[in-house]
Amino acid sequence: MKAIWNGAIGFGLVNIPVKIYSATETSKLDLDMLDKSDFSNIKFKRVNEKTGKEVKWENIVKAYLMEDKYIVLEDKDYEAASPEKTKILSIEHFVKETEVDSVYFETPYFLEPQKNGENAYRLLIKALQETKMVGIGTFVLRESEAIGMIRPYNDEILVLNRLRFNQEIRDYKDLKIPAKKAPKPAELKMAKSLIQQLSETFDPSVYKDTYSEALMKIIKQKAKGKNIKAQKAEPAKEGKVIDLMAQLKASLQKPNSKTASEWL
């Protein structure tokens, strides 16, 4: 793996030199875009809008448009904006992880301790585990400021979760949210029973990207010249009054690891 950030975690007067690595990779199929007429590969080019000529990467700069004039930014300008945050993720607060709503979660990264930072790294893992807290701070990653949440992933490694800023969360007030109304006691009891019936310890290995697997099977079948018969899913029906009690009862009667009568 290639490190995408090289700096340090700071909490109090303690600095832990670390490298940041992406913790995830896509499970989606790598599909190419082709010209329908002859299956030629589609290439994207960086073209100068005035000359129509392709521009090499080394000749591309980033700039901000201000009063009809572009202000070009260089690498030193990004560092000058906040020199410390480009190299140090300073933990400003420790909070309970349950206090951080999942809507703020963005991207996870692995943190690897560098030379002479191993002891402090292990200390932070143990301290966070025993206090059941996570560290929150800001830093600069790829030319933009980010909130980072540091927590133990297990007994061996720290994970940095990039968080969204509060202003990045859209206001949902324009959506048609149903008015607050207490559910019927019998329906609520049934719903809670269904939740209990389907409850178990979370195991992420249970969930697989089955869509990509199914798509690959179709690709292999088409490679052999077989015709694919698509089965269309029934579209969701709107405007129909739902009999919640009937649906809940039917759900509870489905075979499962726990019987419905166990929870009623």
JSON list of C-alpha atoms in Angstrom, two decimals, residues 54-170:
[
{"chain": "A", "resi": 54, "resn": "GLU", "atom": "CA", "xyz": [-4.28, 18.34, -25.10]},
{"chain": "A", "resi": 55, "resn": "VAL", "atom": "CA", "xyz": [-2.48, 19.65, -21.99]},
{"chain": "A", "resi": 56, "resn": "LYS", "atom": "CA", "xyz": [0.15, 17.56, -20.17]},
{"chain": "A", "resi": 57, "resn": "TRP", "atom": "CA", "xyz": [-0.23, 16.99, -16.43]},
{"chain": "A", "resi": 58, "resn": "GLU", "atom": "CA", "xyz": [2.96, 18.95, -15.65]},
{"chain": "A", "resi": 59, "resn": "ASN", "atom": "CA", "xyz": [1.46, 22.02, -17.34]},
{"chain": "A", "resi": 60, "resn": "ILE", "atom": "CA", "xyz": [-1.78, 21.98, -15.35]},
{"chain": "A", "resi": 61, "resn": "VAL", "atom": "CA", "xyz": [-2.21, 24.34, -12.38]},
{"chain": "A", "resi": 62, "resn": "LYS", "atom": "CA", "xyz": [-5.09, 25.02, -10.00]},
{"chain": "A", "resi": 63, "resn": "ALA", "atom": "CA", "xyz": [-6.52, 28.49, -9.57]},
{"chain": "A", "resi": 64, "resn": "TYR", "atom": "CA", "xyz": [-9.36, 30.40, -7.92]},
{"chain": "A", "resi": 65, "resn": "LEU", "atom": "CA", "xyz": [-11.48, 32.81, -9.98]},
{"chain": "A", "resi": 66, "resn": "MET", "atom": "CA", "xyz": [-11.71, 36.18, -8.22]},
{"chain": "A", "resi": 67, "resn": "GLU", "atom": "CA", "xyz": [-13.22, 39.26, -9.88]},
{"chain": "A", "resi": 68, "resn": "ASP", "atom": "CA", "xyz": [-12.77, 37.82, -13.38]},
{"chain": "A", "resi": 69, "resn": "LYS", "atom": "CA", "xyz": [-9.13, 37.00, -12.69]},
{"chain": "A", "resi": 70, "resn": "TYR", "atom": "CA", "xyz": [-7.56, 33.64, -11.89]},
{"chain": "A", "resi": 71, "resn": "ILE", "atom": "CA", "xyz": [-5.30, 33.44, -8.82]},
{"chain": "A", "resi": 72, "resn": "VAL", "atom": "CA", "xyz": [-2.93, 30.48, -9.34]},
{"chain": "A", "resi": 73, "resn": "LEU", "atom": "CA", "xyz": [-2.06, 28.37, -6.28]},
{"chain": "A", "resi": 74, "resn": "GLU", "atom": "CA", "xyz": [1.24, 26.56, -5.79]},
{"chain": "A", "resi": 75, "resn": "ASP", "atom": "CA", "xyz": [2.21, 23.77, -3.38]},
{"chain": "A", "resi": 76, "resn": "LYS", "atom": "CA", "xyz": [3.80, 26.26, -0.97]},
{"chain": "A", "resi": 77, "resn": "ASP", "atom": "CA", "xyz": [0.53, 28.22, -0.81]},
{"chain": "A", "resi": 78, "resn": "TYR", "atom": "CA", "xyz": [-1.37, 25.20, 0.55]},
{"chain": "A", "resi": 79, "resn": "GLU", "atom": "CA", "xyz": [1.22, 24.71, 3.27]},
{"chain": "A", "resi": 80, "resn": "ALA", "atom": "CA", "xyz": [1.32, 28.43, 4.07]},
{"chain": "A", "resi": 81, "resn": "ALA", "atom": "CA", "xyz": [-2.46, 28.45, 4.70]},
{"chain": "A", "resi": 82, "resn": "SER", "atom": "CA", "xyz": [-2.03, 26.13, 7.70]},
{"chain": "A", "resi": 83, "resn": "PRO", "atom": "CA", "xyz": [1.51, 24.77, 8.03]},
{"chain": "A", "resi": 84, "resn": "GLU", "atom": "CA", "xyz": [0.82, 22.75, 11.18]},
{"chain": "A", "resi": 85, "resn": "LYS", "atom": "CA", "xyz": [-2.32, 21.01, 9.88]},
{"chain": "A", "resi": 86, "resn": "THR", "atom": "CA", "xyz": [-0.50, 19.74, 6.79]},
{"chain": "A", "resi": 87, "resn": "LYS", "atom": "CA", "xyz": [1.82, 17.73, 9.04]},
{"chain": "A", "resi": 88, "resn": "ILE", "atom": "CA", "xyz": [0.04, 17.30, 12.38]},
{"chain": "A", "resi": 89, "resn": "LEU", "atom": "CA", "xyz": [-3.40, 15.94, 13.20]},
{"chain": "A", "resi": 90, "resn": "SER", "atom": "CA", "xyz": [-3.82, 17.50, 16.62]},
{"chain": "A", "resi": 91, "resn": "ILE", "atom": "CA", "xyz": [-6.47, 15.80, 18.76]},
{"chain": "A", "resi": 92, "resn": "GLU", "atom": "CA", "xyz": [-8.52, 18.67, 20.16]},
{"chain": "A", "resi": 93, "resn": "HIS", "atom": "CA", "xyz": [-11.18, 16.70, 22.02]},
{"chain": "A", "resi": 94, "resn": "PHE", "atom": "CA", "xyz": [-11.94, 13.19, 23.24]},
{"chain": "A", "resi": 95, "resn": "VAL", "atom": "CA", "xyz": [-15.59, 12.12, 22.96]},
{"chain": "A", "resi": 96, "resn": "LYS", "atom": "CA", "xyz": [-17.70, 8.99, 23.16]},
{"chain": "A", "resi": 97, "resn": "GLU", "atom": "CA", "xyz": [-17.94, 7.30, 19.75]},
{"chain": "A", "resi": 98, "resn": "THR", "atom": "CA", "xyz": [-21.70, 6.89, 20.19]},
{"chain": "A", "resi": 99, "resn": "GLU", "atom": "CA", "xyz": [-22.02, 10.69, 20.23]},
{"chain": "A", "resi": 100, "resn": "VAL", "atom": "CA", "xyz": [-20.81, 10.91, 16.61]},
{"chain": "A", "resi": 101, "resn": "ASP", "atom": "CA", "xyz": [-23.79, 10.30, 14.31]},
{"chain": "A", "resi": 102, "resn": "SER", "atom": "CA", "xyz": [-23.05, 8.00, 11.37]},
{"chain": "A", "resi": 103, "resn": "VAL", "atom": "CA", "xyz": [-24.23, 10.71, 8.92]},
{"chain": "A", "resi": 104, "resn": "TYR", "atom": "CA", "xyz": [-20.86, 12.41, 9.55]},
{"chain": "A", "resi": 105, "resn": "PHE", "atom": "CA", "xyz": [-18.76, 9.36, 8.63]},
{"chain": "A", "resi": 106, "resn": "GLU", "atom": "CA", "xyz": [-16.97, 9.56, 5.30]},
{"chain": "A", "resi": 107, "resn": "THR", "atom": "CA", "xyz": [-13.77, 7.54, 4.67]},
{"chain": "A", "resi": 108, "resn": "PRO", "atom": "CA", "xyz": [-11.69, 5.20, 6.88]},
{"chain": "A", "resi": 109, "resn": "TYR", "atom": "CA", "xyz": [-7.87, 5.12, 6.85]},
{"chain": "A", "resi": 110, "resn": "PHE", "atom": "CA", "xyz": [-5.28, 2.96, 8.61]},
{"chain": "A", "resi": 111, "resn": "LEU", "atom": "CA", "xyz": [-2.64, 4.70, 10.73]},
{"chain": "A", "resi": 112, "resn": "GLU", "atom": "CA", "xyz": [0.84, 3.19, 10.73]},
{"chain": "A", "resi": 113, "resn": "PRO", "atom": "CA", "xyz": [3.35, 4.29, 13.38]},
{"chain": "A", "resi": 114, "resn": "GLN", "atom": "CA", "xyz": [6.74, 5.41, 12.13]},
{"chain": "A", "resi": 115, "resn": "LYS", "atom": "CA", "xyz": [10.13, 4.80, 13.76]},
{"chain": "A", "resi": 116, "resn": "ASN", "atom": "CA", "xyz": [10.31, 5.90, 17.42]},
{"chain": "A", "resi": 117, "resn": "GLY", "atom": "CA", "xyz": [6.52, 6.33, 17.55]},
{"chain": "A", "resi": 118, "resn": "GLU", "atom": "CA", "xyz": [5.63, 2.72, 18.40]},
{"chain": "A", "resi": 119, "resn": "ASN", "atom": "CA", "xyz": [5.39, 3.11, 22.19]},
{"chain": "A", "resi": 120, "resn": "ALA", "atom": "CA", "xyz": [3.21, 6.22, 22.05]},
{"chain": "A", "resi": 121, "resn": "TYR", "atom": "CA", "xyz": [1.07, 4.54, 19.37]},
{"chain": "A", "resi": 122, "resn": "ARG", "atom": "CA", "xyz": [0.44, 1.51, 21.60]},
{"chain": "A", "resi": 123, "resn": "LEU", "atom": "CA", "xyz": [-0.22, 3.80, 24.56]},
{"chain": "A", "resi": 124, "resn": "LEU", "atom": "CA", "xyz": [-2.92, 5.69, 22.64]},
{"chain": "A", "resi": 125, "resn": "ILE", "atom": "CA", "xyz": [-4.63, 2.44, 21.56]},
{"chain": "A", "resi": 126, "resn": "LYS", "atom": "CA", "xyz": [-4.76, 1.18, 25.15]},
{"chain": "A", "resi": 127, "resn": "ALA", "atom": "CA", "xyz": [-5.85, 4.52, 26.62]},
{"chain": "A", "resi": 128, "resn": "LEU", "atom": "CA", "xyz": [-8.71, 4.87, 24.11]},
{"chain": "A", "resi": 129, "resn": "GLN", "atom": "CA", "xyz": [-9.82, 1.28, 24.71]},
{"chain": "A", "resi": 130, "resn": "GLU", "atom": "CA", "xyz": [-9.94, 1.64, 28.47]},
{"chain": "A", "resi": 131, "resn": "THR", "atom": "CA", "xyz": [-11.65, 5.05, 28.46]},
{"chain": "A", "resi": 132, "resn": "LYS", "atom": "CA", "xyz": [-13.97, 3.99, 25.59]},
{"chain": "A", "resi": 133, "resn": "MET", "atom": "CA", "xyz": [-13.32, 7.34, 23.92]},
{"chain": "A", "resi": 134, "resn": "VAL", "atom": "CA", "xyz": [-12.24, 8.50, 20.44]},
{"chain": "A", "resi": 135, "resn": "GLY", "atom": "CA", "xyz": [-10.04, 11.44, 19.48]},
{"chain": "A", "resi": 136, "resn": "ILE", "atom": "CA", "xyz": [-11.33, 14.27, 17.28]},
{"chain": "A", "resi": 137, "resn": "GLY", "atom": "CA", "xyz": [-9.14, 16.78, 15.46]},
{"chain": "A", "resi": 138, "resn": "THR", "atom": "CA", "xyz": [-8.61, 18.55, 12.13]},
{"chain": "A", "resi": 139, "resn": "PHE", "atom": "CA", "xyz": [-5.86, 18.24, 9.54]},
{"chain": "A", "resi": 140, "resn": "VAL", "atom": "CA", "xyz": [-5.19, 18.98, 5.87]},
{"chain": "A", "resi": 141, "resn": "LEU", "atom": "CA", "xyz": [-5.44, 16.08, 3.42]},
{"chain": "A", "resi": 142, "resn": "ARG", "atom": "CA", "xyz": [-5.15, 16.53, -0.34]},
{"chain": "A", "resi": 143, "resn": "GLU", "atom": "CA", "xyz": [-5.42, 20.32, -0.31]},
{"chain": "A", "resi": 144, "resn": "SER", "atom": "CA", "xyz": [-8.51, 20.49, 1.90]},
{"chain": "A", "resi": 145, "resn": "GLU", "atom": "CA", "xyz": [-9.17, 20.53, 5.63]},
{"chain": "A", "resi": 146, "resn": "ALA", "atom": "CA", "xyz": [-10.81, 17.49, 7.16]},
{"chain": "A", "resi": 147, "resn": "ILE", "atom": "CA", "xyz": [-12.13, 16.38, 10.53]},
{"chain": "A", "resi": 148, "resn": "GLY", "atom": "CA", "xyz": [-10.52, 13.16, 11.71]},
{"chain": "A", "resi": 149, "resn": "MET", "atom": "CA", "xyz": [-11.81, 10.71, 14.31]},
{"chain": "A", "resi": 150, "resn": "ILE", "atom": "CA", "xyz": [-9.14, 8.37, 15.69]},
{"chain": "A", "resi": 151, "resn": "ARG", "atom": "CA", "xyz": [-10.17, 5.11, 17.33]},
{"chain": "A", "resi": 152, "resn": "PRO", "atom": "CA", "xyz": [-8.77, 1.62, 17.93]},
{"chain": "A", "resi": 153, "resn": "TYR", "atom": "CA", "xyz": [-9.78, -0.77, 15.15]},
{"chain": "A", "resi": 154, "resn": "ASN", "atom": "CA", "xyz": [-8.65, -3.70, 17.29]},
{"chain": "A", "resi": 155, "resn": "ASP", "atom": "CA", "xyz": [-5.77, -4.37, 19.67]},
{"chain": "A", "resi": 156, "resn": "GLU", "atom": "CA", "xyz": [-3.22, -3.77, 16.92]},
{"chain": "A", "resi": 157, "resn": "ILE", "atom": "CA", "xyz": [-4.03, -0.68, 14.88]},
{"chain": "A", "resi": 158, "resn": "LEU", "atom": "CA", "xyz": [-5.58, 2.77, 14.98]},
{"chain": "A", "resi": 159, "resn": "VAL", "atom": "CA", "xyz": [-8.13, 3.84, 12.37]},
{"chain": "A", "resi": 160, "resn": "LEU", "atom": "CA", "xyz": [-8.71, 7.40, 11.26]},
{"chain": "A", "resi": 161, "resn": "ASN", "atom": "CA", "xyz": [-12.26, 8.08, 10.07]},
{"chain": "A", "resi": 162, "resn": "ARG", "atom": "CA", "xyz": [-12.62, 11.22, 7.97]},
{"chain": "A", "resi": 163, "resn": "LEU", "atom": "CA", "xyz": [-15.77, 13.07, 9.05]},
{"chain": "A", "resi": 164, "resn": "ARG", "atom": "CA", "xyz": [-17.96, 15.56, 7.22]},
{"chain": "A", "resi": 165, "resn": "PHE", "atom": "CA", "xyz": [-18.22, 19.12, 8.50]},
{"chain": "A", "resi": 166, "resn": "ASN", "atom": "CA", "xyz": [-21.61, 20.09, 9.91]},
{"chain": "A", "resi": 167, "resn": "GLN", "atom": "CA", "xyz": [-22.24, 22.56, 7.05]},
{"chain": "A", "resi": 168, "resn": "GLU", "atom": "CA", "xyz": [-21.86, 19.70, 4.57]},
{"chain": "A", "resi": 169, "resn": "ILE", "atom": "CA", "xyz": [-24.99, 17.97, 5.90]},
{"chain": "A", "resi": 170, "resn": "ARG", "atom": "CA", "xyz": [-28.04, 19.11, 3.95]}
]
